Amino acid sequence: MASPPKKRGVPANLAIASAAACGAVTFSNPMEVVKTRLQLQGELQKSSGFEKQYRGLTHATYKIFRFEGLRGIQRGLTLAYPYTVLMNGTRFGLYEHTKTFLSRSSGLPPTNPAVGLVSAATCGVVGSIIANPFYIAKTRLQSYSPHAAVGLHQHAYAGGWSALTSIYRENGIRGFFQGTKAACIRMTVASPTQIVSYEITKRQLLSYGMADDVRLHLVASLIAGAMLAVALNPFDVVTTRLYNQQIEVGKPPIYLGWIDCFVKTFRVEGFVGMYKGLFPHYVRLAPHTILLFVFLEQFRKLADRHGFY
């Protein structure tokens, strides 16, 4: 009688998820830079009241690369790696274990959408909290441009270490967790949307007789990426602005919190303001989601083949 397949432990799943996330972010980081700048452009200004530095995805990509070079278009990559290890390594590394625990506790099958949604949201919130210091520093690095300033604040950090030490020097440990509530809400939306939509699409495609190979992973990832971009963008705009704002002692912040930022942005910029940077956001998320899940699936198969449990 054949023995049941051995289940991977937490360390193995964390390592696999972290490796997959780092592979994906290497290619998707340029679109994160473009998306960040488009979301900050015209911050709290009517659409007719400012001169656009970037006219869209193509123009922004061209202008950043022309004036800032490869270093500019890949700005923040050194912080993107630890961020994605802590965020996506945690999300995907703990997801199956959390889902198994909730399934046993509730009596519901692991394939139940509610189990997946709660598990993904929980892992997303945990990842958001521990990765927040790197995300806030990364956002500020990516928003800065010596040639085409956008947003209400510009942070001229020399690099990743400079960003982290400057934030600590100015605001202490508390500075690393600025915008954490918004980040947690953002991932409460993003994590279930991405993971569960991928799982449901994958199961549906398998039921149609599609082979469990790279082609299936590509199609499922593409659909998950589209759903994620639409659901996430308003929360991403709010998070980006909260992370980019400068907190000065004795001066009230522009945004008092995520609700205040949401209200102010919508009041001044309207629905369009909440969906600033949607296309580059999708252009980043679609390949990132594809690469993330393809790397994840392939690394899992590789781990099974070599007995990495």
Short mmCIF file of C-alpha atoms in Angstrom, two decimals:
data_model
loop_
_atom_site.label_atom_id
_atom_site.label_comp_id
_atom_site.label_asym_id
_atom_site.label_seq_id
_atom_site.Cartn_x
_atom_site.Cartn_y
_atom_site.Cartn_z
CA MET A 1 0.00 0.00 0.00
CA ALA A 2 1.45 3.37 -1.02
CA SER A 3 2.18 5.78 1.82
CA PRO A 4 0.40 9.17 1.74
CA PRO A 5 2.44 12.05 0.31
CA LYS A 6 4.59 13.77 2.91
CA LYS A 7 3.52 17.28 3.83
CA ARG A 8 6.00 20.14 3.81
CA GLY A 9 6.73 21.90 7.07
CA VAL A 10 6.56 25.63 7.75
CA PRO A 11 10.30 26.33 7.12
CA ALA A 12 10.20 24.64 3.70
CA ASN A 13 7.03 26.46 2.66
CA LEU A 14 8.46 29.80 3.83
CA ALA A 15 11.68 29.20 1.87
CA ILE A 16 9.81 28.22 -1.31
CA ALA A 17 7.42 31.17 -1.08
CA SER A 18 10.26 33.62 -0.40
CA ALA A 19 12.31 32.38 -3.37
CA ALA A 20 9.28 32.64 -5.68
CA ALA A 21 8.46 36.14 -4.43
CA CYS A 22 12.04 37.39 -4.97
CA GLY A 23 12.07 36.00 -8.50
CA ALA A 24 8.80 37.78 -9.31
CA VAL A 25 9.68 41.16 -7.78
CA THR A 26 12.93 41.42 -9.76
CA PHE A 27 10.89 41.74 -12.95
CA SER A 28 7.88 43.65 -11.58
CA ASN A 29 9.70 46.37 -9.61
CA PRO A 30 9.97 48.88 -12.53
CA MET A 31 6.16 48.97 -12.83
CA GLU A 32 5.93 49.49 -9.06
CA VAL A 33 8.07 52.63 -9.48
CA VAL A 34 5.85 53.89 -12.31
CA LYS A 35 2.65 53.05 -10.42
CA THR A 36 3.84 54.82 -7.27
CA ARG A 37 4.63 58.05 -9.12
CA LEU A 38 1.36 58.07 -11.04
CA GLN A 39 -0.58 57.58 -7.80
CA LEU A 40 1.20 60.54 -6.17
CA GLN A 41 0.95 62.82 -9.20
CA GLY A 42 -1.58 65.60 -8.61
CA GLU A 43 -2.04 64.64 -4.96
CA LEU A 44 -5.03 66.53 -3.52
CA GLN A 45 -5.33 68.66 -6.66
CA LYS A 46 -8.14 68.89 -9.20
CA SER A 47 -7.27 67.22 -12.49
CA SER A 48 -7.19 70.58 -14.26
CA GLY A 49 -5.10 72.30 -11.59
CA PHE A 50 -1.64 70.85 -12.15
CA GLU A 51 0.84 70.10 -14.88
CA LYS A 52 1.31 66.38 -15.38
CA GLN A 53 4.89 65.19 -15.16
CA TYR A 54 3.83 61.80 -16.50
CA ARG A 55 1.13 61.41 -19.15
CA GLY A 56 0.64 57.70 -18.60
CA LEU A 57 2.37 54.35 -18.34
CA THR A 58 4.50 54.56 -21.49
CA HIS A 59 5.52 58.18 -20.99
CA ALA A 60 6.36 57.63 -17.31
CA THR A 61 8.47 54.55 -18.07
CA TYR A 62 10.31 56.38 -20.86
CA LYS A 63 10.87 59.56 -18.83
CA ILE A 64 12.12 57.74 -15.72
CA PHE A 65 14.50 55.59 -17.72
CA ARG A 66 15.72 58.52 -19.85
CA PHE A 67 16.53 60.85 -16.96
CA GLU A 68 17.27 58.40 -14.15
CA GLY A 69 18.54 55.35 -16.00
CA LEU A 70 18.35 51.72 -14.86
CA ARG A 71 18.92 52.78 -11.27
CA GLY A 72 15.84 55.02 -11.43
CA ILE A 73 13.49 52.49 -13.00
CA GLN A 74 14.64 49.89 -10.45
CA ARG A 75 14.59 52.32 -7.53
CA GLY A 76 13.82 50.60 -4.23
CA LEU A 77 14.72 47.09 -5.42
CA THR A 78 17.14 46.51 -2.52
CA LEU A 79 14.22 47.07 -0.14
CA ALA A 80 11.74 45.18 -2.32
CA TYR A 81 13.59 41.91 -1.61
CA PRO A 82 13.33 41.94 2.20
CA TYR A 83 9.82 43.36 1.91
CA THR A 84 8.61 40.58 -0.38
CA VAL A 85 10.33 37.88 1.70
CA LEU A 86 8.52 39.08 4.82
CA MET A 87 5.23 39.85 3.07
CA ASN A 88 4.79 37.17 0.40
CA GLY A 89 6.99 34.62 2.12
CA THR A 90 4.65 34.86 5.11
CA ARG A 91 1.44 35.01 3.06
CA PHE A 92 2.13 31.99 0.90
CA GLY A 93 4.39 30.15 3.33
CA LEU A 94 1.79 30.06 6.11
CA TYR A 95 -1.36 29.95 3.98
CA GLU A 96 -1.73 26.16 3.65
CA HIS A 97 -0.99 25.62 7.34
CA THR A 98 -3.51 28.30 8.37
CA LYS A 99 -6.11 26.83 6.03
CA THR A 100 -5.58 23.33 7.48
CA PHE A 101 -5.93 24.69 11.03
CA LEU A 102 -9.14 26.62 10.23
CA SER A 103 -10.58 23.66 8.34
CA ARG A 104 -10.06 21.35 11.31
CA SER A 105 -11.35 23.94 13.78
CA SER A 106 -14.49 24.78 11.80
CA GLY A 107 -15.25 21.37 10.34
CA LEU A 108 -15.41 22.89 6.86
CA PRO A 109 -13.44 21.37 3.97
CA PRO A 110 -10.18 23.14 2.97
CA THR A 111 -11.71 23.89 -0.44
CA ASN A 112 -14.51 25.95 1.13
CA PRO A 113 -14.10 29.58 -0.10
CA ALA A 114 -14.71 30.98 3.40
CA VAL A 115 -11.80 28.97 4.80
CA GLY A 116 -9.54 30.23 2.01
CA LEU A 117 -10.67 33.86 2.36
CA VAL A 118 -10.13 34.00 6.14
CA SER A 119 -6.78 32.17 5.89
CA ALA A 120 -5.49 34.44 3.13
CA ALA A 121 -6.65 37.59 4.94
CA THR A 122 -5.05 36.48 8.21
CA CYS A 123 -1.71 35.68 6.57
CA GLY A 124 -1.88 38.95 4.63
CA VAL A 125 -2.35 41.03 7.78
CA VAL A 126 0.53 39.26 9.56
CA GLY A 127 2.76 39.82 6.53
CA SER A 128 1.76 43.50 6.33
CA ILE A 129 2.72 44.21 9.92
CA ILE A 130 6.16 42.59 9.88
CA ALA A 131 7.04 43.92 6.40
CA ASN A 132 5.81 47.49 6.98
CA PRO A 133 9.22 49.08 7.78
CA PHE A 134 10.59 48.00 4.40
CA TYR A 135 7.42 48.98 2.52
CA ILE A 136 7.35 52.54 3.83
CA ALA A 137 11.06 53.02 3.03
CA LYS A 138 10.61 51.44 -0.42
CA THR A 139 7.65 53.68 -1.25
CA ARG A 140 9.57 56.83 -0.33
CA LEU A 141 12.57 55.78 -2.38
CA GLN A 142 10.44 54.99 -5.41
CA SER A 143 8.46 58.23 -5.22
CA TYR A 144 11.56 60.42 -5.27
CA SER A 145 12.81 61.92 -8.53
CA PRO A 146 15.44 64.64 -8.99
CA HIS A 147 13.91 65.46 -12.41
CA ALA A 148 10.12 65.14 -12.12
CA ALA A 149 8.89 65.59 -8.55
CA VAL A 150 5.39 64.30 -7.72
CA GLY A 151 3.39 64.14 -4.51
CA LEU A 152 3.34 66.51 -1.57
CA HIS A 153 6.67 65.27 -0.22
CA GLN A 154 9.99 64.18 -1.71
CA HIS A 155 12.48 62.11 0.26
CA ALA A 156 16.04 62.36 -1.07
CA TYR A 157 17.47 59.24 0.54
CA ALA A 158 20.81 57.94 -0.73
CA GLY A 159 19.60 54.33 -0.71
CA GLY A 160 17.78 51.65 1.25
CA TRP A 161 19.89 51.86 4.41
CA SER A 162 19.73 55.66 4.33
CA ALA A 163 15.92 55.49 4.10
CA LEU A 164 15.61 53.13 7.05
CA THR A 165 18.02 55.05 9.30
CA SER A 166 16.46 58.41 8.38
CA ILE A 167 12.95 57.21 9.22
CA TYR A 168 14.19 55.87 12.57
CA ARG A 169 16.14 59.06 13.35
CA GLU A 170 13.15 61.30 12.57
CA ASN A 171 10.29 59.29 14.06
CA GLY A 172 11.76 56.36 16.01
CA ILE A 173 10.30 52.85 15.89
CA ARG A 174 6.85 54.38 15.46
CA GLY A 175 7.95 55.78 12.08
CA PHE A 176 8.38 52.27 10.71
CA PHE A 177 4.73 51.52 11.36
CA GLN A 178 3.20 54.66 9.86
CA GLY A 179 0.22 53.61 7.75
CA THR A 180 0.08 50.09 9.19
CA LYS A 181 -3.71 50.17 9.55
CA ALA A 182 -4.10 51.08 5.89
CA ALA A 183 -1.61 48.37 4.91
CA CYS A 184 -3.53 45.75 6.91
CA ILE A 185 -6.84 46.77 5.32
CA ARG A 186 -5.11 46.76 1.92
CA MET A 187 -3.91 43.18 2.43
CA THR A 188 -7.26 42.08 3.89
CA VAL A 189 -8.59 42.86 0.40
CA ALA A 190 -5.55 41.89 -1.67
CA SER A 191 -4.52 38.59 -0.16
CA PRO A 192 -7.90 36.79 -0.36
CA THR A 193 -8.61 38.24 -3.81
CA GLN A 194 -5.30 37.05 -5.23
CA ILE A 195 -4.91 33.67 -3.56
CA VAL A 196 -8.52 32.48 -3.55
CA SER A 197 -9.31 33.67 -7.09
CA TYR A 198 -6.21 31.79 -8.28
CA GLU A 199 -7.25 28.63 -6.41
CA ILE A 200 -10.85 28.73 -7.67
CA THR A 201 -9.78 29.42 -11.26
CA LYS A 202 -7.20 26.63 -11.10
CA ARG A 203 -9.74 24.11 -9.77
CA GLN A 204 -12.24 25.15 -12.43
CA LEU A 205 -9.71 24.75 -15.23
CA LEU A 206 -8.66 21.34 -13.90
CA SER A 207 -12.33 20.27 -13.88
CA TYR A 208 -12.46 21.18 -17.60
CA GLY A 209 -9.64 18.71 -18.22
CA MET A 210 -6.77 21.18 -18.51
CA ALA A 211 -3.42 19.70 -17.47
CA ASP A 212 -1.80 20.97 -14.26
CA ASP A 213 1.16 22.58 -16.01
CA VAL A 214 2.64 26.01 -16.71
CA ARG A 215 -0.14 26.91 -19.17
CA LEU A 216 -2.81 26.40 -16.53
CA HIS A 217 -0.77 28.41 -14.00
CA LEU A 218 -0.43 31.25 -16.53
CA VAL A 219 -4.17 31.48 -17.23
CA ALA A 220 -5.17 31.26 -13.56
CA SER A 221 -2.54 33.88 -12.63
CA LEU A 222 -3.68 36.27 -15.35
CA ILE A 223 -7.27 36.17 -14.10
CA ALA A 224 -6.17 36.53 -10.46
CA GLY A 225 -3.98 39.50 -11.39
CA ALA A 226 -6.86 41.32 -13.11
CA MET A 227 -9.21 40.81 -10.18
CA LEU A 228 -6.52 41.92 -7.75
CA ALA A 229 -5.73 45.17 -9.60
CA VAL A 230 -9.37 46.30 -9.69
CA ALA A 231 -10.09 45.41 -6.06
CA LEU A 232 -6.83 46.74 -4.66
CA ASN A 233 -6.16 50.04 -6.44
CA PRO A 234 -8.16 52.45 -4.19
CA PHE A 235 -6.51 50.98 -1.09
CA ASP A 236 -3.13 51.10 -2.78
CA VAL A 237 -3.51 54.82 -3.57
CA VAL A 238 -4.32 55.52 0.10
CA THR A 239 -1.42 53.40 1.37
CA THR A 240 1.06 55.02 -1.02
CA ARG A 241 0.08 58.52 0.11
CA LEU A 242 0.17 57.67 3.80
CA TYR A 243 3.62 56.15 3.44
CA ASN A 244 4.96 59.08 1.44
CA GLN A 245 3.76 61.87 3.75
CA GLN A 246 6.35 63.56 5.96
CA ILE A 247 5.61 63.53 9.69
CA GLU A 248 7.14 66.60 11.35
CA VAL A 249 7.21 67.26 15.10
CA GLY A 250 4.83 70.05 16.05
CA LYS A 251 3.02 70.06 12.71
CA PRO A 252 -0.25 68.26 12.00
CA PRO A 253 -0.01 65.62 9.26
CA ILE A 254 -1.91 66.11 6.02
CA TYR A 255 -3.64 62.77 6.53
CA LEU A 256 -4.77 61.78 10.03
CA GLY A 257 -5.23 58.15 9.02
CA TRP A 258 -6.44 55.89 6.25
CA ILE A 259 -10.08 57.03 6.45
CA ASP A 260 -9.06 60.70 6.37
CA CYS A 261 -6.80 60.02 3.39
CA PHE A 262 -9.56 58.12 1.59
CA VAL A 263 -12.10 60.91 2.18
CA LYS A 264 -9.75 63.75 1.22
CA THR A 265 -8.57 62.01 -1.94
CA PHE A 266 -12.10 61.16 -3.06
CA ARG A 267 -13.44 64.61 -2.21
CA VAL A 268 -10.79 66.48 -4.21
CA GLU A 269 -9.90 64.01 -6.98
CA GLY A 270 -13.05 61.92 -7.20
CA PHE A 271 -13.41 58.35 -8.45
CA VAL A 272 -10.60 58.90 -10.96
CA GLY A 273 -8.26 59.77 -8.09
CA MET A 274 -8.93 56.43 -6.38
CA TYR A 275 -8.00 54.62 -9.58
CA LYS A 276 -4.87 56.59 -10.45
CA GLY A 277 -2.18 54.30 -11.75
CA LEU A 278 -4.62 51.43 -12.42
CA PHE A 279 -3.14 50.42 -15.76
CA PRO A 280 0.50 50.34 -14.61
CA HIS A 281 -0.76 48.69 -11.43
CA TYR A 282 -2.27 45.91 -13.54
CA VAL A 283 0.79 45.81 -15.81
CA ARG A 284 2.83 45.25 -12.64
CA LEU A 285 0.42 42.89 -10.89
CA ALA A 286 -0.39 40.66 -13.87
CA PRO A 287 3.20 39.57 -14.62
CA HIS A 288 4.06 39.67 -10.91
CA THR A 289 1.15 37.36 -10.11
CA ILE A 290 2.00 35.12 -13.06
CA LEU A 291 5.68 34.91 -12.10
CA LEU A 292 4.87 34.48 -8.41
CA PHE A 293 2.49 31.56 -8.93
CA VAL A 294 4.52 29.95 -11.72
CA PHE A 295 7.70 30.14 -9.61
CA LEU A 296 5.74 28.89 -6.60
CA GLU A 297 4.28 25.90 -8.43
CA GLN A 298 7.62 25.00 -10.05
CA PHE A 299 9.59 25.37 -6.80
CA ARG A 300 7.04 23.16 -5.03
CA LYS A 301 7.46 20.46 -7.66
CA LEU A 302 11.24 20.82 -7.41
CA ALA A 303 11.05 20.53 -3.62
CA ASP A 304 8.92 17.37 -3.90
CA ARG A 305 11.33 15.87 -6.40
CA HIS A 306 14.34 16.44 -4.15
CA GLY A 307 12.62 15.63 -0.87
CA PHE A 308 12.72 19.16 0.56
CA TYR A 309 10.12 18.98 3.31
#
